[in-house]
Amino acid sequence: MNKVCIILTTAFFFFAPCLAQKNKHTAKSRWWHAFNARYNTYYNGHMAFLDGNLEKEKGNKDNYTELLPLYPVANKNSREIGKSNYERTVEKMEKAIQRHSIKEKGRELNPFLWKAWLLMGKAEFQMGQFEEAAATFSYMARLYQGDPMRSGLARAWLAKSYTELGWRYDAEDVIRNMSRDSMDFRAVKDWDYTYANYYIREGSYDKAVPYLQKVIKHERRKLQRAREWYLMGQIQNLLGHQQQAYSAFKHVVRCHPPYELEFNARIAQTEVLAKNNGRQMIGKLKRMAANDNNADYLDQVYYAIGNIYMAQGDTLSAIAAYEKGNMKATRNGIEKGVLLLTLGNIYWEREQFSEAKRCYGEAIGLLDKERKDYDVLSQRSKVLDELVPHTEAIHLQDSLLALAQMPEKERYQAIDRVIDALKKREKEARNNELENNADVQQLGAQSDYRSSSQRTPSGAPQMPGAQQSGGTWYFYNPTAVSQGKITFQRMWGKRENVDNWRRINQTVVRMPSAETDSLSAAPLDDMTIVTNDSVISGPQDSVALDPHQREYYLAQIPFTEEQQAACHNIIKDGLFHAGIILKDKMERLAISERYLRRLAADYPGYEHNDEVWYHLWLLYSRQGRTMQADECMSQLKEQYPESEWTLLIADSLYAENARWGEQIEDSLYVATYDAFKTDQTEVVKANAALSATRFPQGAHRDKFIFISGLSRLNAGDGEGCMTQLKEVVEKYPESEVSQLAGMIIKGVQEGRTLHGGKFEIGDLWSQQNITLTDDSTAIDTLSTDRSDHYMFMLVYNPDSVNQNQLLFELARYNFTNFLVRNFEIEVEQAGDYNRMIVSGFQSFDEALQYVRMLYDNEALRTHIAGTMRLLVSEKNLPYLGVRIGYDEYQQFYERELAPMQVSKDNLLIIPENLEAPDIEDIAPEKPAEPQKSATKKKQQSAFDFDDDFW
């Protein structure tokens, strides 16, 4: 009986596809396709989807310093988790749809296939491919438009996809349309998730709470339910419902989630109740800090303590807690970054800029660039990088000068205090290191040590503090990378991601001077020490190099008049730059006033005091302090009547320039650039002069000088051009055109010639060479002799053409098509571009026939598309690109040479030398090499220089 059943079942499955192919729209065929789709491809894809979900759930790492996302896929770092399983799901669902779809009049007749569409969209959603998921769900909604349940599910996930994409209008449109239709009860669960996710993302937390409560009831996964309770606690806290928030965090603990989530829930509990029970909550947090299980989370504990102190208005205690959290941190993750950002903001508001710089400098390498406050952090960090060196220099030089004036006994006491503080810090650092090492050894001995899977083999090198993962490259470890950034910045400071980053001044032009040449020529001893601005060379006593000895500090104190003068120069420079930065970039007008006032009062002979009084005038004018502003103007008129700053304020157009100057200068610059492009030299000259008188400090002043110099070049005034380009480099070293000007000057210093004539930026073919001295030699008339030896020339920018490939293709073309001719190929550099020259043509007619044949070769025509093609005689070649531009020569060619009638005979099959070779010159034991081989050998030598090409 069993054998009969097996035979019948096998026969059914064998003949069913045939029956289905005969009639795809019968009930039996639909049943067969639904059965195969469900228990074959869909089953495998669904199991892969479940495996992907488990993998994502275990691998997801939330940022508890921000609002948790409802779906882990919203965390960028979690999108790749489980990707291979989700890709398998998509592949299986596509296969199921392709093989088992039965459509008639736009309707899907396979009763099971809607699940394949839904699962495919979910897999795309879980991979973070929200646009693809939206397309899938949108199609599914249209395909099952008449089915409330299937269409409702598709539209729920479509709205989720739009929400994750940030397409607010599209998500709202789907939700609004759904509210008008009846919702099938089987789609309610998915829509509860959709509403909760949408309102959370929109910040409508009061509307999100009831749907999030329903979501928690729907959730069957314990870990995900704990995440949702934590999210509920965060939302209730934002709404000011502390008791409800505390209750929600309590539910998190009851779910027995992973330790990190439970720990953060307990931390959050203390913070929400700290308003009325601050001291009690701080005590609870300190007990948590003493627990060995929390050794990796001390930064979060002390961050919470600091937050409680800040809520109570105790800023000093908060700073102490934050600093302790920073010192105790072991993970160097986002949590430490948020702590440092908060601490840096406090120092910023307290105007402790050096400490703020330190905190911001570390935080910027730990936080995500997509944070809302990241731009503010980055901007502040850059400004402080510019300001703090000046303020620290002022503080240091003031301290050194004060020490120099102290009696010897007090000076030694001050130095001893510094040494004692240094020893204390070193001792604390050693104790912390020993404590951390002991903690690591203790945790390593425990069988449940959480990071045992991340251990490295004994003796294997490991970055200090880095959380290694098996087989993970260093640069894939964000902790190690952030530590590397911090270490780099401590050693080198902030550096842009550019070449030659070690050089502080990267100006391309080196302006020679006797002082710099003499300094560079003098070799310094290995033991040279630079203190203040003086160089102490020669062998040094080891005691003087030990910061634990008095001699180390005494060597840095300025006792002589020269050393004190150097200190005062540093102070003057620091006061000047710090005062301007504080005023213009930080709006700290009170400190700026104090710095600039001190500079004007203590150093009346400072060379930039006219600018100091000008900035003070601006500062007082901005504050509406008319009396002080008038005082500054009087000082300028009395002491500096010819200063550019005095003239600027006294200008009758100053008020108009102050209000509309930016727009006026922009318009003037646009008009000047247009005039430059159309070779209106006088207009450029007049506008540049107007810029110098009306906008001497304008934002485009450097560009006016640069364009004026190029305009002089176009008129043939090379010396005038060089003068103005040097002015750009010297006065505006940070300008965007300074580097270009410097490159031109450097090229001239190296012996290269300037490009002049009719010039447009980026126009290669209209350039011609001019000299820096007057040369009235007349240009010889271009030859039109068609019997002269001609050359075929390709002119191109080296960066726009694959030169090696072009050379190879051209050489191969020559020795495979011209058996009796030897055409040589030469590549030469002419200024900023290269010329590839094919020579060996006896006349214009031969060269033109060669070009016509070459253009019939499609492969070569593609390679030479980015070049300019010219036929040039040997007589005309010396003038090309020197006294006549390539565009002008092209016009000459079209006017004089192109109309010529060329021979209709194939001249390229005639050998160059028709004389027969001498028989005696040919060795009888070695036959003569065929002409084709000789040609190939000669052509190949032209590109033997680049072995890597082959």
mmCIF file of N, CA and C in Angstrom, residues 502-572:
data_model
loop_
_atom_site.group_PDB
_atom_site.id
_atom_site.type_symbol
_atom_site.label_atom_id
_atom_site.label_comp_id
_atom_site.label_asym_id
_atom_site.label_seq_id
_atom_site.Cartn_x
_atom_site.Cartn_y
_atom_site.Cartn_z
ATOM 1 N N ARG A 502 53.408 67.461 6.775
ATOM 2 C CA ARG A 502 54.313 67.847 7.848
ATOM 3 C C ARG A 502 54.729 69.311 7.754
ATOM 4 N N ARG A 503 54.557 69.894 6.574
ATOM 5 C CA ARG A 503 55.011 71.266 6.398
ATOM 6 C C ARG A 503 53.927 72.228 6.839
ATOM 7 N N ILE A 504 54.274 73.138 7.772
ATOM 8 C CA ILE A 504 53.296 74.120 8.234
ATOM 9 C C ILE A 504 52.999 75.113 7.129
ATOM 10 N N ASN A 505 54.043 75.607 6.443
ATOM 11 C CA ASN A 505 53.860 76.560 5.346
ATOM 12 C C ASN A 505 54.083 75.801 4.051
ATOM 13 N N GLN A 506 53.035 75.558 3.313
ATOM 14 C CA GLN A 506 53.124 74.758 2.103
ATOM 15 C C GLN A 506 53.118 75.617 0.858
ATOM 16 N N THR A 507 53.544 76.881 0.965
ATOM 17 C CA THR A 507 53.606 77.751 -0.199
ATOM 18 C C THR A 507 54.547 77.139 -1.217
ATOM 19 N N VAL A 508 54.122 77.114 -2.470
ATOM 20 C CA VAL A 508 54.923 76.442 -3.485
ATOM 21 C C VAL A 508 56.137 77.260 -3.894
ATOM 22 N N VAL A 509 56.148 78.541 -3.556
ATOM 23 C CA VAL A 509 57.255 79.393 -3.941
ATOM 24 C C VAL A 509 58.140 79.636 -2.732
ATOM 25 N N ARG A 510 59.399 79.437 -2.862
ATOM 26 C CA ARG A 510 60.331 79.737 -1.784
ATOM 27 C C ARG A 510 60.976 81.061 -2.096
ATOM 28 N N MET A 511 60.628 82.079 -1.329
ATOM 29 C CA MET A 511 61.207 83.392 -1.520
ATOM 30 C C MET A 511 62.564 83.437 -0.821
ATOM 31 N N PRO A 512 63.677 83.492 -1.536
ATOM 32 C CA PRO A 512 64.991 83.436 -0.902
ATOM 33 C C PRO A 512 65.272 84.676 -0.083
ATOM 34 N N SER A 513 65.941 84.489 1.039
ATOM 35 C CA SER A 513 66.391 85.604 1.854
ATOM 36 C C SER A 513 67.690 85.216 2.508
ATOM 37 N N ALA A 514 68.494 86.227 2.827
ATOM 38 C CA ALA A 514 69.800 85.959 3.415
ATOM 39 C C ALA A 514 69.666 85.271 4.756
ATOM 40 N N GLU A 515 68.634 85.676 5.525
ATOM 41 C CA GLU A 515 68.469 85.105 6.858
ATOM 42 C C GLU A 515 68.116 83.643 6.800
ATOM 43 N N THR A 516 67.132 83.284 5.949
ATOM 44 C CA THR A 516 66.731 81.885 5.860
ATOM 45 C C THR A 516 67.827 81.029 5.260
ATOM 46 N N ASP A 517 68.554 81.569 4.263
ATOM 47 C CA ASP A 517 69.627 80.791 3.659
ATOM 48 C C ASP A 517 70.741 80.509 4.645
ATOM 49 N N SER A 518 71.077 81.527 5.449
ATOM 50 C CA SER A 518 72.135 81.328 6.422
ATOM 51 C C SER A 518 71.722 80.354 7.511
ATOM 52 N N LEU A 519 70.428 80.408 7.911
ATOM 53 C CA LEU A 519 69.944 79.488 8.946
ATOM 54 C C LEU A 519 69.917 78.060 8.444
ATOM 55 N N SER A 520 69.457 77.910 7.183
ATOM 56 C CA SER A 520 69.395 76.551 6.642
ATOM 57 C C SER A 520 70.775 75.977 6.397
ATOM 58 N N ALA A 521 71.763 76.870 6.168
ATOM 59 C CA ALA A 521 73.115 76.385 5.903
ATOM 60 C C ALA A 521 73.838 75.965 7.162
ATOM 61 N N ALA A 522 73.348 76.413 8.332
ATOM 62 C CA ALA A 522 74.027 76.104 9.580
ATOM 63 C C ALA A 522 73.479 74.819 10.168
ATOM 64 N N PRO A 523 74.242 73.739 10.195
ATOM 65 C CA PRO A 523 73.748 72.482 10.769
ATOM 66 C C PRO A 523 73.618 72.594 12.276
ATOM 67 N N LEU A 524 72.543 72.021 12.816
ATOM 68 C CA LEU A 524 72.300 72.043 14.247
ATOM 69 C C LEU A 524 72.724 70.712 14.854
ATOM 70 N N ASP A 525 73.220 70.775 16.052
ATOM 71 C CA ASP A 525 73.622 69.568 16.766
ATOM 72 C C ASP A 525 72.414 68.717 17.095
ATOM 73 N N ASP A 526 72.639 67.443 17.277
ATOM 74 C CA ASP A 526 71.549 66.531 17.594
ATOM 75 C C ASP A 526 70.853 66.913 18.887
ATOM 76 N N MET A 527 71.537 67.614 19.762
ATOM 77 C CA MET A 527 70.987 67.932 21.066
ATOM 78 C C MET A 527 70.416 69.337 21.114
ATOM 79 N N THR A 528 70.105 69.910 19.935
ATOM 80 C CA THR A 528 69.594 71.273 19.889
ATOM 81 C C THR A 528 68.228 71.369 20.563
ATOM 82 N N ILE A 529 68.012 72.422 21.337
ATOM 83 C CA ILE A 529 66.738 72.677 22.008
ATOM 84 C C ILE A 529 66.238 74.031 21.564
ATOM 85 N N VAL A 530 64.970 74.105 21.177
ATOM 86 C CA VAL A 530 64.366 75.382 20.822
ATOM 87 C C VAL A 530 63.459 75.812 21.956
ATOM 88 N N THR A 531 63.777 76.915 22.602
ATOM 89 C CA THR A 531 62.953 77.454 23.680
ATOM 90 C C THR A 531 62.637 78.878 23.355
ATOM 91 N N ASN A 532 61.332 79.237 23.500
ATOM 92 C CA ASN A 532 60.839 80.551 23.074
ATOM 93 C C ASN A 532 61.183 80.699 21.602
ATOM 94 N N ASP A 533 61.864 81.767 21.196
ATOM 95 C CA ASP A 533 62.278 81.908 19.803
ATOM 96 C C ASP A 533 63.786 81.820 19.667
ATOM 97 N N SER A 534 64.459 81.403 20.696
ATOM 98 C CA SER A 534 65.907 81.324 20.656
ATOM 99 C C SER A 534 66.332 79.882 20.476
ATOM 100 N N VAL A 535 67.460 79.690 19.846
ATOM 101 C CA VAL A 535 67.991 78.354 19.591
ATOM 102 C C VAL A 535 69.200 78.142 20.469
ATOM 103 N N ILE A 536 69.146 77.109 21.319
ATOM 104 C CA ILE A 536 70.262 76.764 22.180
ATOM 105 C C ILE A 536 70.896 75.526 21.585
ATOM 106 N N SER A 537 72.049 75.652 21.003
ATOM 107 C CA SER A 537 72.675 74.535 20.310
ATOM 108 C C SER A 537 73.877 74.040 21.086
ATOM 109 N N GLY A 538 74.344 72.888 20.654
ATOM 110 C CA GLY A 538 75.510 72.315 21.296
ATOM 111 C C GLY A 538 75.115 71.213 22.249
ATOM 112 N N PRO A 539 76.064 70.494 22.768
ATOM 113 C CA PRO A 539 75.774 69.413 23.723
ATOM 114 C C PRO A 539 75.094 69.950 24.960
ATOM 115 N N GLN A 540 74.037 69.236 25.405
ATOM 116 C CA GLN A 540 73.272 69.674 26.559
ATOM 117 C C GLN A 540 73.486 68.724 27.729
ATOM 118 N N ASP A 541 73.485 69.319 28.925
ATOM 119 C CA ASP A 541 73.568 68.528 30.143
ATOM 120 C C ASP A 541 72.268 67.745 30.313
ATOM 121 N N SER A 542 72.364 66.490 30.664
ATOM 122 C CA SER A 542 71.166 65.660 30.832
ATOM 123 C C SER A 542 70.257 66.206 31.919
ATOM 124 N N VAL A 543 70.817 66.916 32.892
ATOM 125 C CA VAL A 543 69.988 67.501 33.945
ATOM 126 C C VAL A 543 69.079 68.575 33.368
ATOM 127 N N ALA A 544 69.618 69.348 32.404
ATOM 128 C CA ALA A 544 68.825 70.416 31.795
ATOM 129 C C ALA A 544 67.707 69.876 30.924
ATOM 130 N N LEU A 545 67.752 68.589 30.603
ATOM 131 C CA LEU A 545 66.718 67.986 29.772
ATOM 132 C C LEU A 545 65.714 67.193 30.595
ATOM 133 N N ASP A 546 65.874 67.168 31.891
ATOM 134 C CA ASP A 546 64.995 66.391 32.769
ATOM 135 C C ASP A 546 63.951 67.319 33.388
ATOM 136 N N PRO A 547 62.657 67.136 33.076
ATOM 137 C CA PRO A 547 61.628 68.030 33.631
ATOM 138 C C PRO A 547 61.427 67.863 35.132
ATOM 139 N N HIS A 548 62.132 66.916 35.740
ATOM 140 C CA HIS A 548 62.029 66.744 37.184
ATOM 141 C C HIS A 548 63.110 67.537 37.924
ATOM 142 N N GLN A 549 63.936 68.274 37.171
ATOM 143 C CA GLN A 549 64.999 69.066 37.758
ATOM 144 C C GLN A 549 64.746 70.557 37.528
ATOM 145 N N ARG A 550 65.242 71.375 38.488
ATOM 146 C CA ARG A 550 65.055 72.821 38.369
ATOM 147 C C ARG A 550 65.723 73.383 37.114
ATOM 148 N N GLU A 551 66.872 72.824 36.761
ATOM 149 C CA GLU A 551 67.625 73.364 35.634
ATOM 150 C C GLU A 551 66.827 73.349 34.346
ATOM 151 N N TYR A 552 65.943 72.372 34.227
ATOM 152 C CA TYR A 552 65.095 72.271 33.022
ATOM 153 C C TYR A 552 64.242 73.526 32.852
ATOM 154 N N TYR A 553 63.680 74.011 33.926
ATOM 155 C CA TYR A 553 62.807 75.185 33.872
ATOM 156 C C TYR A 553 63.602 76.482 33.871
ATOM 157 N N LEU A 554 64.735 76.490 34.576
ATOM 158 C CA LEU A 554 65.564 77.699 34.594
ATOM 159 C C LEU A 554 66.108 78.008 33.199
ATOM 160 N N ALA A 555 66.359 76.950 32.407
ATOM 161 C CA ALA A 555 66.876 77.166 31.057
ATOM 162 C C ALA A 555 65.861 77.858 30.152
ATOM 163 N N GLN A 556 64.593 77.826 30.516
ATOM 164 C CA GLN A 556 63.553 78.425 29.687
ATOM 165 C C GLN A 556 63.130 79.823 30.152
ATOM 166 N N ILE A 557 63.638 80.253 31.274
ATOM 167 C CA ILE A 557 63.245 81.566 31.804
ATOM 168 C C ILE A 557 64.084 82.646 31.135
ATOM 169 N N PRO A 558 63.458 83.695 30.614
ATOM 170 C CA PRO A 558 64.199 84.755 29.910
ATOM 171 C C PRO A 558 64.830 85.746 30.893
ATOM 172 N N PHE A 559 66.129 85.604 31.132
ATOM 173 C CA PHE A 559 66.824 86.500 32.045
ATOM 174 C C PHE A 559 67.463 87.677 31.315
ATOM 175 N N THR A 560 67.902 87.464 30.088
ATOM 176 C CA THR A 560 68.577 88.531 29.356
ATOM 177 C C THR A 560 67.562 89.435 28.672
ATOM 178 N N GLU A 561 68.001 90.625 28.267
ATOM 179 C CA GLU A 561 67.125 91.576 27.586
ATOM 180 C C GLU A 561 66.690 91.029 26.228
ATOM 181 N N GLU A 562 67.602 90.345 25.537
ATOM 182 C CA GLU A 562 67.233 89.793 24.225
ATOM 183 C C GLU A 562 66.142 88.738 24.361
ATOM 184 N N GLN A 563 66.278 87.872 25.372
ATOM 185 C CA GLN A 563 65.256 86.841 25.571
ATOM 186 C C GLN A 563 63.919 87.450 25.971
ATOM 187 N N GLN A 564 63.951 88.468 26.813
ATOM 188 C CA GLN A 564 62.707 89.132 27.214
ATOM 189 C C GLN A 564 62.063 89.851 26.032
ATOM 190 N N ALA A 565 62.893 90.445 25.181
ATOM 191 C CA ALA A 565 62.344 91.090 23.978
ATOM 192 C C ALA A 565 61.659 90.065 23.086
ATOM 193 N N ALA A 566 62.265 88.860 22.990
ATOM 194 C CA ALA A 566 61.630 87.805 22.196
ATOM 195 C C ALA A 566 60.301 87.400 22.809
ATOM 196 N N CYS A 567 60.230 87.339 24.142
ATOM 197 C CA CYS A 567 58.964 87.009 24.814
ATOM 198 C C CYS A 567 57.897 88.054 24.504
ATOM 199 N N HIS A 568 58.276 89.317 24.569
ATOM 200 C CA HIS A 568 57.313 90.385 24.304
ATOM 201 C C HIS A 568 56.829 90.342 22.855
ATOM 202 N N ASN A 569 57.698 89.983 21.929
ATOM 203 C CA ASN A 569 57.263 89.857 20.529
ATOM 204 C C ASN A 569 56.211 88.763 20.383
ATOM 205 N N ILE A 570 56.400 87.658 21.095
ATOM 206 C CA ILE A 570 55.408 86.575 21.050
ATOM 207 C C ILE A 570 54.085 87.053 21.650
ATOM 208 N N ILE A 571 54.162 87.785 22.745
ATOM 209 C CA ILE A 571 52.939 88.287 23.394
ATOM 210 C C ILE A 571 52.203 89.236 22.463
ATOM 211 N N LYS A 572 52.920 90.127 21.814
ATOM 212 C CA LYS A 572 52.279 91.081 20.899
ATOM 213 C C LYS A 572 51.563 90.351 19.765
#
